PDB file of C-alpha atoms in Angstrom:
ATOM      1  CA  GLU A   1      12.560 -10.375  -4.709  1.00 84.00           C
ATOM      2  CA  ILE A   2      13.687  -6.760  -4.516  1.00 90.00           C
ATOM      3  CA  VAL A   3      14.302  -5.561  -0.967  1.00 93.00           C
ATOM      4  CA  LEU A   4      13.821  -1.858  -0.228  1.00 96.00           C
ATOM      5  CA  THR A   5      15.690  -0.259   2.672  1.00 98.00           C
ATOM      6  CA  GLN A   6      14.551   3.152   3.889  1.00 98.00           C
ATOM      7  CA  SER A   7      16.614   5.548   5.926  1.00 96.00           C
ATOM      8  CA  PRO A   8      16.589   7.033   8.412  1.00 97.00           C
ATOM      9  CA  GLY A   9      14.071   5.116  10.492  1.00 97.00           C
ATOM     10  CA  THR A  10      12.958   8.323  12.185  1.00 98.00           C
ATOM     11  CA  LEU A  11      13.529  11.924  11.155  1.00 97.00           C
ATOM     12  CA  SER A  12      12.997  14.607  13.807  1.00 97.00           C
ATOM     13  CA  LEU A  13      12.441  18.015  12.250  1.00 97.00           C
ATOM     14  CA  SER A  14      10.604  21.276  12.874  1.00 97.00           C
ATOM     15  CA  PRO A  15       7.844  22.763  10.711  1.00 96.00           C
ATOM     16  CA  GLY A  16       9.358  24.745   7.854  1.00 97.00           C
ATOM     17  CA  GLU A  17      12.457  22.549   7.631  1.00 97.00           C
ATOM     18  CA  ARG A  18      13.418  20.392   4.673  1.00 98.00           C
ATOM     19  CA  ALA A  19      13.012  16.619   4.901  1.00 98.00           C
ATOM     20  CA  THR A  20      15.075  14.190   2.836  1.00 98.00           C
ATOM     21  CA  LEU A  21      14.081  10.524   2.906  1.00 98.00           C
ATOM     22  CA  SER A  22      16.040   7.743   1.254  1.00 98.00           C
ATOM     23  CA  CYS A  23      14.961   4.444  -0.301  1.00 98.00           C
ATOM     24  CA  ARG A  24      17.616   2.011  -1.521  1.00 97.00           C
ATOM     25  CA  ALA A  25      16.799  -1.107  -3.548  1.00 95.00           C
ATOM     26  CA  SER A  26      18.714  -4.395  -3.452  1.00 94.00           C
ATOM     27  CA  GLN A  27      18.685  -4.437  -7.266  1.00 92.00           C
ATOM     28  CA  SER A  28      17.786  -2.000  -9.988  1.00 92.00           C
ATOM     29  CA  VAL A  29      14.120  -0.956 -10.100  1.00 92.00           C
ATOM     30  CA  SER A  30      12.766  -1.344 -13.618  1.00 83.00           C
ATOM     31  CA  SER A  31      11.934   1.885 -15.427  1.00 76.00           C
ATOM     32  CA  SER A  32      11.877   3.792 -12.143  1.00 84.00           C
ATOM     33  CA  TYR A  33       8.687   2.016 -11.050  1.00 94.00           C
ATOM     34  CA  LEU A  34       9.069   3.471  -7.582  1.00 96.00           C
ATOM     35  CA  ALA A  35       6.273   5.063  -5.552  1.00 97.00           C
ATOM     36  CA  TRP A  36       6.076   6.916  -2.252  1.00 98.00           C
ATOM     37  CA  TYR A  37       3.107   6.795   0.120  1.00 98.00           C
ATOM     38  CA  GLN A  38       2.202   8.801   3.204  1.00 98.00           C
ATOM     39  CA  GLN A  39       0.374   7.244   6.124  1.00 98.00           C
ATOM     40  CA  LYS A  40      -1.014   9.165   9.075  1.00 97.00           C
ATOM     41  CA  PRO A  41      -2.125   7.443  12.293  1.00 95.00           C
ATOM     42  CA  GLY A  42      -5.448   5.663  11.884  1.00 95.00           C
ATOM     43  CA  GLN A  43      -5.575   6.327   8.157  1.00 97.00           C
ATOM     44  CA  ALA A  44      -4.977   4.356   4.995  1.00 98.00           C
ATOM     45  CA  PRO A  45      -1.823   5.136   3.017  1.00 98.00           C
ATOM     46  CA  ARG A  46      -2.039   7.818   0.330  1.00 98.00           C
ATOM     47  CA  LEU A  47      -0.104   7.818  -2.937  1.00 98.00           C
ATOM     48  CA  LEU A  48       2.253  10.796  -3.174  1.00 98.00           C
ATOM     49  CA  ILE A  49       4.758  10.026  -5.928  1.00 98.00           C
ATOM     50  CA  TYR A  50       4.879   7.451  -8.741  1.00 97.00           C
ATOM     51  CA  GLY A  51       7.401   6.760 -11.468  1.00 95.00           C
ATOM     52  CA  ALA A  52      10.025   7.976  -8.995  1.00 96.00           C
ATOM     53  CA  SER A  53       9.272  11.655  -9.648  1.00 96.00           C
ATOM     54  CA  SER A  54       5.666  12.251 -10.752  1.00 97.00           C
ATOM     55  CA  ARG A  55       3.294  13.725  -8.189  1.00 98.00           C
ATOM     56  CA  ALA A  56      -0.084  12.042  -7.803  1.00 97.00           C
ATOM     57  CA  THR A  57      -3.264  14.037  -8.247  1.00 96.00           C
ATOM     58  CA  GLY A  58      -3.715  16.724  -5.635  1.00 96.00           C
ATOM     59  CA  ILE A  59      -0.283  16.367  -4.043  1.00 98.00           C
ATOM     60  CA  PRO A  60       1.327  19.733  -3.166  1.00 97.00           C
ATOM     61  CA  ASP A  61       4.494  20.701  -5.006  1.00 97.00           C
ATOM     62  CA  ARG A  62       6.511  20.780  -1.771  1.00 98.00           C
ATOM     63  CA  PHE A  63       6.709  16.995  -2.262  1.00 98.00           C
ATOM     64  CA  SER A  64       9.208  15.857  -4.855  1.00 98.00           C
ATOM     65  CA  GLY A  65      10.782  12.542  -5.788  1.00 97.00           C
ATOM     66  CA  SER A  66      14.030  11.761  -7.538  1.00 96.00           C
ATOM     67  CA  GLY A  67      16.408   8.940  -8.300  1.00 95.00           C
ATOM     68  CA  SER A  68      16.812   5.909 -10.519  1.00 94.00           C
ATOM     69  CA  GLY A  69      18.323   2.444 -10.500  1.00 94.00           C
ATOM     70  CA  THR A  70      18.755   1.553  -6.849  1.00 95.00           C
ATOM     71  CA  ASP A  71      18.707   4.939  -5.096  1.00 97.00           C
ATOM     72  CA  PHE A  72      15.619   7.075  -4.649  1.00 97.00           C
ATOM     73  CA  THR A  73      14.782  10.147  -2.580  1.00 97.00           C
ATOM     74  CA  LEU A  74      11.611  11.820  -1.351  1.00 98.00           C
ATOM     75  CA  THR A  75      12.057  15.481  -0.459  1.00 98.00           C
ATOM     76  CA  ILE A  76       9.586  17.659   1.397  1.00 98.00           C
ATOM     77  CA  SER A  77      10.831  21.188   0.813  1.00 97.00           C
ATOM     78  CA  ARG A  78       9.178  22.893   3.780  1.00 97.00           C
ATOM     79  CA  LEU A  79       7.424  20.745   6.334  1.00 97.00           C
ATOM     80  CA  GLU A  80       3.843  21.674   7.131  1.00 97.00           C
ATOM     81  CA  PRO A  81       2.186  20.416  10.357  1.00 96.00           C
ATOM     82  CA  GLU A  82       0.115  17.919   8.349  1.00 97.00           C
ATOM     83  CA  ASP A  83       3.257  16.339   6.832  1.00 98.00           C
ATOM     84  CA  PHE A  84       4.335  14.624  10.037  1.00 96.00           C
ATOM     85  CA  ALA A  85       3.578  11.012   9.237  1.00 98.00           C
ATOM     86  CA  VAL A  86       5.161   7.744   8.143  1.00 98.00           C
ATOM     87  CA  TYR A  87       6.413   7.474   4.564  1.00 98.00           C
ATOM     88  CA  TYR A  88       6.840   4.250   2.608  1.00 98.00           C
ATOM     89  CA  CYS A  89       8.499   3.573  -0.701  1.00 98.00           C
ATOM     90  CA  GLN A  90       7.274   0.748  -2.954  1.00 97.00           C
ATOM     91  CA  GLN A  91       8.686  -0.798  -6.093  1.00 96.00           C
ATOM     92  CA  TYR A  92       6.134  -2.055  -8.607  1.00 93.00           C
ATOM     93  CA  GLY A  93       8.355  -2.880 -11.567  1.00 83.00           C
ATOM     94  CA  SER A  94       9.054  -6.408 -10.461  1.00 78.00           C
ATOM     95  CA  SER A  95       5.709  -7.884  -9.584  1.00 69.00           C
ATOM     96  CA  PRO A  96       4.778  -9.940  -7.774  1.00 69.00           C
ATOM     97  CA  PRO A  97       5.442  -8.820  -5.189  1.00 72.00           C
ATOM     98  CA  GLY A  98       5.174  -5.046  -5.095  1.00 87.00           C
ATOM     99  CA  THR A  99       7.462  -4.787  -2.112  1.00 92.00           C
ATOM    100  CA  PHE A 100       7.431  -1.896   0.345  1.00 96.00           C
ATOM    101  CA  GLY A 101      10.235  -0.400   2.354  1.00 97.00           C
ATOM    102  CA  GLN A 102       9.967  -0.538   6.134  1.00 98.00           C
ATOM    103  CA  GLY A 103       8.994   3.129   6.433  1.00 98.00           C
ATOM    104  CA  THR A 104      10.444   6.392   7.694  1.00 98.00           C
ATOM    105  CA  LYS A 105       8.655   8.271  10.436  1.00 98.00           C
ATOM    106  CA  VAL A 106       8.857  12.059  10.197  1.00 98.00           C
ATOM    107  CA  GLU A 107       8.198  13.437  13.664  1.00 97.00           C
ATOM    108  CA  ILE A 108       8.041  16.892  15.160  1.00 94.00           C
ATOM    109  CA  LYS A 109      11.262  17.908  16.881  1.00 91.00           C
TER     110      LYS A 109
ATOM    111  CA  GLU B   1     -15.640   9.721  -7.260  1.00 96.00           C
ATOM    112  CA  VAL B   2     -13.515   6.607  -6.928  1.00 97.00           C
ATOM    113  CA  GLN B   3     -14.265   4.737  -3.719  1.00 98.00           C
ATOM    114  CA  LEU B   4     -13.181   1.450  -2.237  1.00 98.00           C
ATOM    115  CA  VAL B   5     -15.339   0.521   0.732  1.00 98.00           C
ATOM    116  CA  GLN B   6     -14.223  -2.373   2.892  1.00 98.00           C
ATOM    117  CA  SER B   7     -16.257  -4.563   5.205  1.00 98.00           C
ATOM    118  CA  GLY B   8     -16.227  -3.964   8.935  1.00 98.00           C
ATOM    119  CA  ALA B   9     -13.919  -5.127  11.685  1.00 98.00           C
ATOM    120  CA  GLU B  10     -13.897  -8.807  12.572  1.00 98.00           C
ATOM    121  CA  VAL B  11     -13.071 -10.697  15.752  1.00 98.00           C
ATOM    122  CA  LYS B  12     -12.432 -14.386  15.211  1.00 98.00           C
ATOM    123  CA  LYS B  13     -10.980 -17.389  17.010  1.00 98.00           C
ATOM    124  CA  PRO B  14      -7.972 -19.367  15.786  1.00 98.00           C
ATOM    125  CA  GLY B  15      -9.023 -22.011  13.275  1.00 98.00           C
ATOM    126  CA  GLU B  16     -12.082 -20.110  12.067  1.00 98.00           C
ATOM    127  CA  SER B  17     -12.583 -19.060   8.480  1.00 98.00           C
ATOM    128  CA  LEU B  18     -13.097 -15.503   7.279  1.00 98.00           C
ATOM    129  CA  LYS B  19     -13.822 -13.593   4.091  1.00 98.00           C
ATOM    130  CA  ILE B  20     -13.509  -9.808   3.986  1.00 98.00           C
ATOM    131  CA  SER B  21     -14.637  -7.617   1.124  1.00 98.00           C
ATOM    132  CA  CYS B  22     -13.761  -4.496  -0.832  1.00 98.00           C
ATOM    133  CA  LYS B  23     -16.423  -2.856  -3.004  1.00 98.00           C
ATOM    134  CA  GLY B  24     -15.355  -0.499  -5.762  1.00 98.00           C
ATOM    135  CA  SER B  25     -17.404   2.328  -7.198  1.00 97.00           C
ATOM    136  CA  GLY B  26     -16.939   5.405  -9.368  1.00 97.00           C
ATOM    137  CA  TYR B  27     -14.803   3.649 -11.981  1.00 97.00           C
ATOM    138  CA  SER B  28     -14.801   0.602 -14.258  1.00 97.00           C
ATOM    139  CA  PHE B  29     -14.189  -2.164 -11.717  1.00 97.00           C
ATOM    140  CA  THR B  30     -13.202  -4.712 -14.364  1.00 97.00           C
ATOM    141  CA  SER B  31     -10.480  -2.484 -15.842  1.00 96.00           C
ATOM    142  CA  TYR B  32      -8.286  -2.098 -12.755  1.00 97.00           C
ATOM    143  CA  TRP B  33      -6.435  -4.512 -10.503  1.00 96.00           C
ATOM    144  CA  ILE B  34      -7.318  -4.699  -6.810  1.00 97.00           C
ATOM    145  CA  GLY B  35      -4.424  -5.330  -4.455  1.00 96.00           C
ATOM    146  CA  TRP B  36      -4.418  -6.382  -0.805  1.00 98.00           C
ATOM    147  CA  VAL B  37      -1.926  -5.052   1.748  1.00 98.00           C
ATOM    148  CA  ARG B  38      -1.380  -6.230   5.317  1.00 98.00           C
ATOM    149  CA  GLN B  39      -0.303  -4.031   8.201  1.00 98.00           C
ATOM    150  CA  MET B  40       0.366  -5.820  11.443  1.00 98.00           C
ATOM    151  CA  PRO B  41       0.001  -3.797  14.659  1.00 97.00           C
ATOM    152  CA  GLY B  42       2.652  -1.093  14.784  1.00 95.00           C
ATOM    153  CA  LYS B  43       4.390  -2.419  11.681  1.00 97.00           C
ATOM    154  CA  GLY B  44       4.855  -1.533   8.024  1.00 97.00           C
ATOM    155  CA  LEU B  45       3.016  -2.383   4.840  1.00 98.00           C
ATOM    156  CA  GLU B  46       3.210  -5.833   3.231  1.00 97.00           C
ATOM    157  CA  TRP B  47       2.007  -6.513  -0.320  1.00 95.00           C
ATOM    158  CA  MET B  48      -0.079  -9.686  -0.315  1.00 96.00           C
ATOM    159  CA  GLY B  49      -1.399 -10.069  -3.855  1.00 95.00           C
ATOM    160  CA  ILE B  50      -3.566  -8.664  -6.600  1.00 95.00           C
ATOM    161  CA  ILE B  51      -6.505  -9.673  -8.767  1.00 96.00           C
ATOM    162  CA  TYR B  52      -7.779  -8.396 -12.084  1.00 96.00           C
ATOM    163  CA  PRO B  53     -11.568  -8.633 -11.793  1.00 96.00           C
ATOM    164  CA  GLY B  54     -11.985  -8.568 -15.561  1.00 94.00           C
ATOM    165  CA  ASP B  55     -10.621 -12.108 -15.941  1.00 95.00           C
ATOM    166  CA  SER B  56      -9.785 -13.097 -12.331  1.00 95.00           C
ATOM    167  CA  ASP B  57      -6.038 -13.227 -13.073  1.00 95.00           C
ATOM    168  CA  THR B  58      -4.526 -13.431  -9.574  1.00 95.00           C
ATOM    169  CA  ARG B  59      -0.950 -13.071  -8.356  1.00 93.00           C
ATOM    170  CA  TYR B  60       0.352 -13.655  -4.843  1.00 94.00           C
ATOM    171  CA  SER B  61       3.420 -12.664  -2.916  1.00 93.00           C
ATOM    172  CA  PRO B  62       5.392 -15.839  -2.138  1.00 92.00           C
ATOM    173  CA  SER B  63       4.960 -14.943   1.544  1.00 93.00           C
ATOM    174  CA  PHE B  64       1.180 -15.216   1.273  1.00 96.00           C
ATOM    175  CA  GLN B  65       0.749 -17.894  -1.409  1.00 96.00           C
ATOM    176  CA  GLY B  66      -1.283 -20.727   0.078  1.00 96.00           C
ATOM    177  CA  GLN B  67      -2.105 -18.721   3.206  1.00 97.00           C
ATOM    178  CA  VAL B  68      -4.944 -16.634   1.767  1.00 98.00           C
ATOM    179  CA  THR B  69      -7.217 -16.637  -1.253  1.00 98.00           C
ATOM    180  CA  ILE B  70      -8.012 -13.548  -3.293  1.00 98.00           C
ATOM    181  CA  SER B  71     -11.131 -13.528  -5.437  1.00 98.00           C
ATOM    182  CA  ALA B  72     -13.581 -11.129  -7.048  1.00 98.00           C
ATOM    183  CA  ASP B  73     -17.203 -10.967  -8.165  1.00 97.00           C
ATOM    184  CA  LYS B  74     -17.324  -8.487 -11.004  1.00 96.00           C
ATOM    185  CA  SER B  75     -21.114  -8.559 -11.096  1.00 97.00           C
ATOM    186  CA  ILE B  76     -21.166  -6.686  -7.787  1.00 97.00           C
ATOM    187  CA  SER B  77     -17.803  -4.875  -8.155  1.00 98.00           C
ATOM    188  CA  THR B  78     -16.379  -6.570  -5.081  1.00 98.00           C
ATOM    189  CA  ALA B  79     -13.043  -8.179  -4.310  1.00 98.00           C
ATOM    190  CA  TYR B  80     -12.421 -10.565  -1.448  1.00 98.00           C
ATOM    191  CA  LEU B  81      -9.645 -11.791   0.801  1.00 98.00           C
ATOM    192  CA  GLN B  82     -10.263 -15.016   2.639  1.00 98.00           C
ATOM    193  CA  TRP B  83      -8.701 -17.399   5.122  1.00 98.00           C
ATOM    194  CA  SER B  84      -9.708 -21.006   5.668  1.00 98.00           C
ATOM    195  CA  SER B  85      -8.097 -21.319   9.098  1.00 98.00           C
ATOM    196  CA  LEU B  86      -7.080 -18.160  10.916  1.00 98.00           C
ATOM    197  CA  LYS B  87      -4.050 -17.891  13.197  1.00 97.00           C
ATOM    198  CA  ALA B  88      -3.323 -15.342  15.897  1.00 98.00           C
ATOM    199  CA  SER B  89      -0.566 -14.027  13.644  1.00 97.00           C
ATOM    200  CA  ASP B  90      -3.224 -12.988  11.087  1.00 98.00           C
ATOM    201  CA  THR B  91      -4.245 -10.181  13.441  1.00 98.00           C
ATOM    202  CA  ALA B  92      -3.719  -7.052  11.378  1.00 98.00           C
ATOM    203  CA  MET B  93      -5.289  -4.245   9.412  1.00 98.00           C
ATOM    204  CA  TYR B  94      -5.958  -5.259   5.822  1.00 98.00           C
ATOM    205  CA  TYR B  95      -6.245  -2.692   3.062  1.00 98.00           C
ATOM    206  CA  CYS B  96      -7.473  -3.072  -0.473  1.00 98.00           C
ATOM    207  CA  ALA B  97      -6.230  -0.655  -3.110  1.00 98.00           C
ATOM    208  CA  ARG B  98      -6.676  -0.046  -6.812  1.00 97.00           C
ATOM    209  CA  GLN B  99      -3.924  -0.468  -9.400  1.00 95.00           C
ATOM    210  CA  HIS B 100      -4.390   0.469 -13.034  1.00 94.00           C
ATOM    211  CA  GLY B 101      -1.994  -1.822 -14.849  1.00 89.00           C
ATOM    212  CA  ASP B 102       0.580  -4.497 -14.158  1.00 80.00           C
ATOM    213  CA  TYR B 103       3.196  -1.862 -13.501  1.00 88.00           C
ATOM    214  CA  ASP B 104       1.319   0.876 -11.738  1.00 93.00           C
ATOM    215  CA  PRO B 105       1.182   2.088  -8.146  1.00 95.00           C
ATOM    216  CA  LEU B 106      -1.749   1.708  -5.771  1.00 97.00           C
ATOM    217  CA  ASP B 107      -3.629   4.924  -6.393  1.00 97.00           C
ATOM    218  CA  TYR B 108      -6.830   4.632  -4.333  1.00 97.00           C
ATOM    219  CA  TRP B 109      -7.143   2.797  -1.043  1.00 98.00           C
ATOM    220  CA  GLY B 110      -9.955   1.408   1.041  1.00 98.00           C
ATOM    221  CA  GLN B 111     -10.354   2.450   4.651  1.00 98.00           C
ATOM    222  CA  GLY B 112      -9.024  -0.846   5.962  1.00 98.00           C
ATOM    223  CA  THR B 113     -10.530  -3.847   7.749  1.00 98.00           C
ATOM    224  CA  LEU B 114      -9.185  -4.753  11.180  1.00 98.00           C
ATOM    225  CA  VAL B 115      -9.041  -8.487  11.757  1.00 98.00           C
ATOM    226  CA  THR B 116      -8.423  -9.673  15.311  1.00 98.00           C
ATOM    227  CA  VAL B 117      -7.786 -13.360  15.933  1.00 98.00           C
ATOM    228  CA  SER B 118      -7.822 -14.323  19.582  1.00 97.00           C
ATOM    229  CA  SER B 119      -8.907 -17.253  21.666  1.00 95.00           C
TER     230      SER B 119
END
């Protein structure tokens, strides 16, 4: 089973700043089958990025994903107030299971 | 419009059985997988398993194999997650979500079903 480790656990930033979130896999993720999700309090997760770098439908271009193999990054270029949330990475190239990382909380500084 | 609508919150006692549902609409229900994800209070997301309603092919995470049963009734575009004997540790929010192929992300999510197990 592939284990995903996200860092940092919490990121404290101000609106307008750049956020860089990391997701490291215990072994190589097949064909970059790596997704990022956003979850706000009381809401279901929402797909942001799939295939490591492709934005899902309707996702603003301030969100970008990069990486391959075992190291992946989600970047939010300029934080908007609605971006403060918890972000999860998920690998879906080795299924089952489609394991998730433990999450990174982006909070307002 | 793609929608996954889950059944309402449940409060159960330890040892009771439960079946929660997830009804899909706005797409071909038999052509997409439905996955189930657990979120315990204040915790992260855990992938439980998936089912392909077209032929009922079902796959479980080793952590959940034998603990829950995933099923689907394609005639009414509904997937299910069930327990035969609930434990307090099953208290969580459960989400269903759609997945196109074997190696695709979860692109649409239900609103979640809160299951509370308490004596």
